mmCIF file of C-alpha atoms in Angstrom:
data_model
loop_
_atom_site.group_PDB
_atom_site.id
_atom_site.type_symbol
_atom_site.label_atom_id
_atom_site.label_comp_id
_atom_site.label_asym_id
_atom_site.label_seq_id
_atom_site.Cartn_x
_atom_site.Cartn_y
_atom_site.Cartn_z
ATOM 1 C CA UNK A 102 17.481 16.666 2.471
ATOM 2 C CA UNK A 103 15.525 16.070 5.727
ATOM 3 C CA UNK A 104 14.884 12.134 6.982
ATOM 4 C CA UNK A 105 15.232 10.859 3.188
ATOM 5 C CA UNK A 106 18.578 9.524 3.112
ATOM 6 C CA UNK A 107 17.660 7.399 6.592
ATOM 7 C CA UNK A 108 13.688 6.436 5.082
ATOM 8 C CA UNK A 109 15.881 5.645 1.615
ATOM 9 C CA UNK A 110 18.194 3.255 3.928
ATOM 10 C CA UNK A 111 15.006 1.528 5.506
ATOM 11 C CA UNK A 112 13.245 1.061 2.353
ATOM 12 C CA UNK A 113 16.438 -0.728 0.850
ATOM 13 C CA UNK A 114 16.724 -3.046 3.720
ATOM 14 C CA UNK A 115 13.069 -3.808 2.976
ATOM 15 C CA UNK A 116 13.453 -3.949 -0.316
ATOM 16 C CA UNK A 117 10.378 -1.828 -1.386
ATOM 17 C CA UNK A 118 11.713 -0.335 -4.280
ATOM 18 C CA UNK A 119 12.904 -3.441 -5.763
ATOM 19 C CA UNK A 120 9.429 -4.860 -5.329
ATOM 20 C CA UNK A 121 7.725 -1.919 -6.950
ATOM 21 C CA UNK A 122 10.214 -2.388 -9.947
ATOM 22 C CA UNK A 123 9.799 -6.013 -9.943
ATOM 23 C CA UNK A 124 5.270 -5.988 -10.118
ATOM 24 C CA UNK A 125 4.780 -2.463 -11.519
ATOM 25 C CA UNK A 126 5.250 -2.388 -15.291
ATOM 26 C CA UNK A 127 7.669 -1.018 -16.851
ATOM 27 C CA UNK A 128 7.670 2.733 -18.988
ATOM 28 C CA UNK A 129 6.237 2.452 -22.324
ATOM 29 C CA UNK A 130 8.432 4.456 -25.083
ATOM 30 C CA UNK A 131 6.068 7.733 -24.161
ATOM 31 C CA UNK A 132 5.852 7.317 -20.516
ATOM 32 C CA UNK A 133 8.355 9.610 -18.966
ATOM 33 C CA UNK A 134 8.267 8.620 -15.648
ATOM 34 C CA UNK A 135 8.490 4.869 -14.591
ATOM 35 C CA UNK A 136 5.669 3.980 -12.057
ATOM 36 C CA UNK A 137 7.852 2.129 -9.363
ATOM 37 C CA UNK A 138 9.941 5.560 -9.374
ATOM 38 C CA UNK A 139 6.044 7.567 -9.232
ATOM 39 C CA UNK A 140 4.617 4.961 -6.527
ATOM 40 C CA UNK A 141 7.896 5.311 -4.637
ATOM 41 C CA UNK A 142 8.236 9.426 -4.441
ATOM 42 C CA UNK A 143 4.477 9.078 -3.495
ATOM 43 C CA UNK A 144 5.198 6.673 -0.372
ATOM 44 C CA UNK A 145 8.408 8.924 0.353
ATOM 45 C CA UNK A 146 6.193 11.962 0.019
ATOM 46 C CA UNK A 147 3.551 10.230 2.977
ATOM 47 C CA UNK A 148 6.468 9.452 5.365
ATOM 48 C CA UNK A 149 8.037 12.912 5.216
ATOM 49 C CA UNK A 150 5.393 15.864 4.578
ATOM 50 C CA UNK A 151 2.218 14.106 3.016
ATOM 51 C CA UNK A 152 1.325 16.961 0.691
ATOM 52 C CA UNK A 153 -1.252 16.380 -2.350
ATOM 53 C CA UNK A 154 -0.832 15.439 -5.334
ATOM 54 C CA UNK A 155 -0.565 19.087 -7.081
ATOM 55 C CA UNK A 156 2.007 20.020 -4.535
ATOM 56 C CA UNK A 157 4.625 17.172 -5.197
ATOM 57 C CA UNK A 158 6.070 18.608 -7.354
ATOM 58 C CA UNK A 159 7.442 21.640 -5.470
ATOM 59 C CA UNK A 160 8.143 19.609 -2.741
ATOM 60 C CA UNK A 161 10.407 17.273 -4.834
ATOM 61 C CA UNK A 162 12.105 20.489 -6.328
ATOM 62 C CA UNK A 163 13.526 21.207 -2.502
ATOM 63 C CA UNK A 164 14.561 17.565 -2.634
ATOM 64 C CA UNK A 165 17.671 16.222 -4.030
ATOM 65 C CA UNK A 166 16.444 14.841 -7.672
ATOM 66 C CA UNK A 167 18.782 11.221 -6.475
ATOM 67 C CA UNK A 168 17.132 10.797 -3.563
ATOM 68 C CA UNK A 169 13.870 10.041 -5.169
ATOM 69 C CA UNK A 170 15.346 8.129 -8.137
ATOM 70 C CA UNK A 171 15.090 11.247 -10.778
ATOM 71 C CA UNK A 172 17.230 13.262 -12.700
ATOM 72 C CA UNK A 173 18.535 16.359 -11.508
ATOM 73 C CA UNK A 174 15.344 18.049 -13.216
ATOM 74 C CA UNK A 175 13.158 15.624 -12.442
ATOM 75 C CA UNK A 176 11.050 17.210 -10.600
ATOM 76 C CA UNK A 177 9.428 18.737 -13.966
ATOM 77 C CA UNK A 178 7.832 15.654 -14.498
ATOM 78 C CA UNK A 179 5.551 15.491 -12.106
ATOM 79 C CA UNK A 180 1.914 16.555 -12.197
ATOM 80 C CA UNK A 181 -1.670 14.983 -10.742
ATOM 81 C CA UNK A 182 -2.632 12.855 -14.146
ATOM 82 C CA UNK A 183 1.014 11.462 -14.301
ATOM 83 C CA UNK A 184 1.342 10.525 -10.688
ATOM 84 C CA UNK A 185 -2.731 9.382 -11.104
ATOM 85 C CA UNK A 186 -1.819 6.501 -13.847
ATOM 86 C CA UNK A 187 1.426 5.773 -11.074
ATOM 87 C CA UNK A 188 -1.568 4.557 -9.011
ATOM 88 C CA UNK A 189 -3.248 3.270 -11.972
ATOM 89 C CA UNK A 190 -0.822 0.905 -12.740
ATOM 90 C CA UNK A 191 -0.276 -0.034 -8.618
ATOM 91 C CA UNK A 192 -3.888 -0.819 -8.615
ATOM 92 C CA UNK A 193 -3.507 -3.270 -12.294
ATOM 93 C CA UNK A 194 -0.118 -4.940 -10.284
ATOM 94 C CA UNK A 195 -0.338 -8.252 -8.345
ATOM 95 C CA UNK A 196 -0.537 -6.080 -5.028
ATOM 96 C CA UNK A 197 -0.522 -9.173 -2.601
ATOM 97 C CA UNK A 198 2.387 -10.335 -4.562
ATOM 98 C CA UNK A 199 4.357 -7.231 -4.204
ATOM 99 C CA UNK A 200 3.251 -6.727 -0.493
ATOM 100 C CA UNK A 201 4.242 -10.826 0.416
ATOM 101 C CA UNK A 202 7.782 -9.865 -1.527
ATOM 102 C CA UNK A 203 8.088 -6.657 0.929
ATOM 103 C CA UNK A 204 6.946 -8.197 3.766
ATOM 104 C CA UNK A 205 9.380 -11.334 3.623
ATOM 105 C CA UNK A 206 12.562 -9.341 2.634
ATOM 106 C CA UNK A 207 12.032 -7.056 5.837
ATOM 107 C CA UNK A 208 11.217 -9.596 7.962
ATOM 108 C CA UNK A 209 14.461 -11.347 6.685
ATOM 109 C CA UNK A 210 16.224 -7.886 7.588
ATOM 110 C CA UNK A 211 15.531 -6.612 10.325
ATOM 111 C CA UNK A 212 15.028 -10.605 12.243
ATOM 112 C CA UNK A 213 11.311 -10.103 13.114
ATOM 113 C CA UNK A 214 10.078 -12.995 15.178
ATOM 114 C CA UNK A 215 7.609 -14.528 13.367
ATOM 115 C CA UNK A 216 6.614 -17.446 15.643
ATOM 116 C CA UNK A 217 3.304 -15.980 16.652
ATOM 117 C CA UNK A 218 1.014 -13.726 15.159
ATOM 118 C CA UNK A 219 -2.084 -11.794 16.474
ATOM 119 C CA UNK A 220 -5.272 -11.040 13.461
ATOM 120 C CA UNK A 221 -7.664 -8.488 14.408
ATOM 121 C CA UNK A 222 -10.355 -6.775 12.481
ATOM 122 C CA UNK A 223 -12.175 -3.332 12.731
ATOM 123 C CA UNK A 224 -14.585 -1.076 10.680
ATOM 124 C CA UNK A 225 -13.563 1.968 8.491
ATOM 125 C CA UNK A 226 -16.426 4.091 9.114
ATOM 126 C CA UNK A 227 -17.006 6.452 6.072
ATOM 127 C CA UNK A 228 -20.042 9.162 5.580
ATOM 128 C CA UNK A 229 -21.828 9.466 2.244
ATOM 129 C CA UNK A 230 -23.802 7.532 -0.376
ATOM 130 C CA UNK A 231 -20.408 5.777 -2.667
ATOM 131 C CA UNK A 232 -23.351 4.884 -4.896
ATOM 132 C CA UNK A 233 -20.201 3.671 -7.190
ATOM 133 C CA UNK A 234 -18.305 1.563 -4.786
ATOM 134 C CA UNK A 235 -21.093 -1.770 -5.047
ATOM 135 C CA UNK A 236 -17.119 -3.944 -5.547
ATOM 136 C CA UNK A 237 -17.516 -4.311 -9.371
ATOM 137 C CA UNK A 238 -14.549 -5.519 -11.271
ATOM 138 C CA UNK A 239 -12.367 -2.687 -12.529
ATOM 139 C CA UNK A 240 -9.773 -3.549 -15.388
ATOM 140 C CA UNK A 241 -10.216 -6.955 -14.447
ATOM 141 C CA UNK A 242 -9.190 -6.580 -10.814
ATOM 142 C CA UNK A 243 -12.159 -6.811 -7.990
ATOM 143 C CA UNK A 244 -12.975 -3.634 -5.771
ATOM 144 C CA UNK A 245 -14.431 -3.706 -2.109
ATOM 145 C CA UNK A 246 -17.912 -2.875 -1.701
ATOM 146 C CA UNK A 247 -18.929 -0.016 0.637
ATOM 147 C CA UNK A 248 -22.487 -0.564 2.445
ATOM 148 C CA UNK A 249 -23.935 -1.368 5.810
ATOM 149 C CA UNK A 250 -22.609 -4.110 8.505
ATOM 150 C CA UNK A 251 -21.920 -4.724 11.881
ATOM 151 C CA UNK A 252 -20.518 -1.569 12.758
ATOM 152 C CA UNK A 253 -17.574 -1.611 15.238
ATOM 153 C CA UNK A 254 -17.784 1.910 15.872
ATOM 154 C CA UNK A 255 -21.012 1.945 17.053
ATOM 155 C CA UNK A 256 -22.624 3.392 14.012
ATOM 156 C CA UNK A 257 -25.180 1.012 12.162
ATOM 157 C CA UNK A 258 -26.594 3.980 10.387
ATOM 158 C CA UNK A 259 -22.846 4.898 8.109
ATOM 159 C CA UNK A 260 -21.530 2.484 5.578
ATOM 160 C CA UNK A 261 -18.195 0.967 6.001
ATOM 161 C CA UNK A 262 -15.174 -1.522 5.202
ATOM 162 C CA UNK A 263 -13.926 -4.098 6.963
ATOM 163 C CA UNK A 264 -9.889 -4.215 7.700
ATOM 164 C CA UNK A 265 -7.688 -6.623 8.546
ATOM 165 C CA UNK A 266 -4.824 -6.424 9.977
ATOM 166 C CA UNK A 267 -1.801 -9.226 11.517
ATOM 167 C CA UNK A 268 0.660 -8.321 13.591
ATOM 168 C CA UNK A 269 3.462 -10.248 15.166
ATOM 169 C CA UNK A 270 3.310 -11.159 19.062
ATOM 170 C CA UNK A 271 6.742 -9.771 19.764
ATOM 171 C CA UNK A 272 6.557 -6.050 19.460
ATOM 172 C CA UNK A 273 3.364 -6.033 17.639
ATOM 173 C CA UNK A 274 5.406 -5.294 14.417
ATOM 174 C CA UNK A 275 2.342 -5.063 11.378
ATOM 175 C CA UNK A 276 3.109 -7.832 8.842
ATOM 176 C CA UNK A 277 0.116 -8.006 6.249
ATOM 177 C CA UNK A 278 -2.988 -6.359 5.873
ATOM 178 C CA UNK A 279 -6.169 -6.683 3.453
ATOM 179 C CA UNK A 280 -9.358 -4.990 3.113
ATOM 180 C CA UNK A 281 -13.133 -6.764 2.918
ATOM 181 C CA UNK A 282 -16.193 -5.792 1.518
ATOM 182 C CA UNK A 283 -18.419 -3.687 4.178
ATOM 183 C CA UNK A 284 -20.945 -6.440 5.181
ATOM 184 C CA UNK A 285 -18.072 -9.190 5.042
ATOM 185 C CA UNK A 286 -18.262 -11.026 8.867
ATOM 186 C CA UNK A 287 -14.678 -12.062 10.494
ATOM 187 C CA UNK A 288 -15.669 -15.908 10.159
ATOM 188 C CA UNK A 289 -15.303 -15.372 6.595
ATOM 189 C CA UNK A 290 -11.580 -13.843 6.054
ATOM 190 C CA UNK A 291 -9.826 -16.689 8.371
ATOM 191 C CA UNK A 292 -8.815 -18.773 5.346
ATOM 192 C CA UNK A 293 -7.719 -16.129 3.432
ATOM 193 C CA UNK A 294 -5.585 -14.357 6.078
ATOM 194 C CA UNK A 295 -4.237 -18.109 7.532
ATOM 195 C CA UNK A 296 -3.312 -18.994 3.703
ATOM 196 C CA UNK A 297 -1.553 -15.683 3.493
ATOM 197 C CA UNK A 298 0.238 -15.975 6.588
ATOM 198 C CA UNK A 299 1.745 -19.717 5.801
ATOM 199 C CA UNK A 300 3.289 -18.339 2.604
ATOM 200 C CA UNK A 301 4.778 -15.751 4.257
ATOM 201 C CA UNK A 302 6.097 -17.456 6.911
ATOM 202 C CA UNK A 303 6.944 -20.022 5.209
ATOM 203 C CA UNK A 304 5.429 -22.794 7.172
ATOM 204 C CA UNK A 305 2.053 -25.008 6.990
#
C-alpha cells in the first residue's frame, strides 16, 4: 500500500483526478481502460517508484487494484501501447485548461497566498540532432521546437527549450508552468504567462 492512500488524499484535495476526467475523453466501446484512470496510475506511478512503462504493470499488481481506480484485476490491463494512447489522448486534451482547473482547486484547498508571484525562466539543455522536433503541428495541436538559443547553461553549442515557470512569493509554492520553443527570448512569453496568471488568480 505504501504512500498511496496519503498521495490519493492530496490529489483529491487538488482535484487532479476530477480534472483528468473532466478534459481527457472518455473510453470508446473498445477502449478498456479510461485515460484519466491511465494518466492518473502514470502520475501515481512518478510520485511513488517511477518505473517504465513495461514495468507498471507489475508494480500495480503489488498495489491495491482501488487505489489506482481499477478493478481488482486491473492490473491486466496495462501494457506500453495502452498506457502510450493514455498520453496520446493527454497530449489531444486542452492541457492549459486542465492544468488552470488543477491549479485553482488546490490553491482553493490548501489557502495558497496568491498575492504575489515570482516568473523565472531557464534552458533545458538536451544532446542530439531532434531533426523531428522543428514545432510542427501534431493532430492539430502545436509542438515546441528544439534548436539553438541563448543558452543558460553555458552551452551555445547543444540545442534546447526554454521553461517557464511561476511560483508564489510565500513559500515559493509552483503554480503554472509552460514550455517555449528553443530560440524563444523571455521578452516574448510575458503576455502569455501575465494572461495566464490573471485567470488564475482571478484578478486583472
Amino acid at each position: 500500500m505504501g504512500a498511496l492512500p496519503i498521495i490519493n488524499h492530496f490529489l483529491e484535495l487538488t482535484g487532479v483526478d476530477e480534472a483528468l476526467q473532466r478534459f481527457l475523453p472518455q473510453p470508446g466501446s473498445r477502449d478498456r481502460l479510461s485515460p484519466a484512470i491511465g494518466v492518473g496510475i502514470l502520475l501515481r506511478n512518478i510520485l511513488v517508484s517511477r518505473e517504465p512503462l513495461y514495468s507498471l504493470r507489475e508494480w500495480c499488481r503489488r498495489v491495491e487494484g482501488c487505489l489506482l481506480g481499477l478493478p481488482g484485476s486491473g492490473a491486466e490491463l496495462l501494457n506500453d501501447d495502452r498506457l502510450g494512447r493514455c498520453l496520446d489522448k493527454l497530449f489531444e486534451a486542452d492541457r492549459a485548461a486542465l492544468m488552470t482547473a488543477a491549479v485553482v482547486q488546490a490553491a482553493r484547498g490548501f489557502e495558497v497566498n496568491l498575492e504575489e508571484l515570482h516568473n523565472d525562466s531557464t534552458t533545458v539543455t538536451l544532446s542530439g540532432e531532434y531533426g523531428d522536433a522543428k514545432g510542427q503541428r501534431r493532430n492539430g495541436k502545436s509542438t515546441r521546437r528544439i534548436t539553438h538559443g541563448y543558452n543558460k547553461d553555458h552551452r551555445p553549442d547543444l540545442k534546447q527549450l526554454l521553461y517557464l515557470l511561476t511560483t508564489t512569493a510565500e513559500g515559493a509554492v509552483p503554480i503554472w508552468c509552460s514550455v517555449e520553443h528553443g530560440n524563444t527570448t523571455d521578452d516574448k512569453t510575458h503576455i502569455g504567462t501575465w494572461s495566464v496568471l490573471r485567470e488564475l488568480v482571478g484578478r486583472p
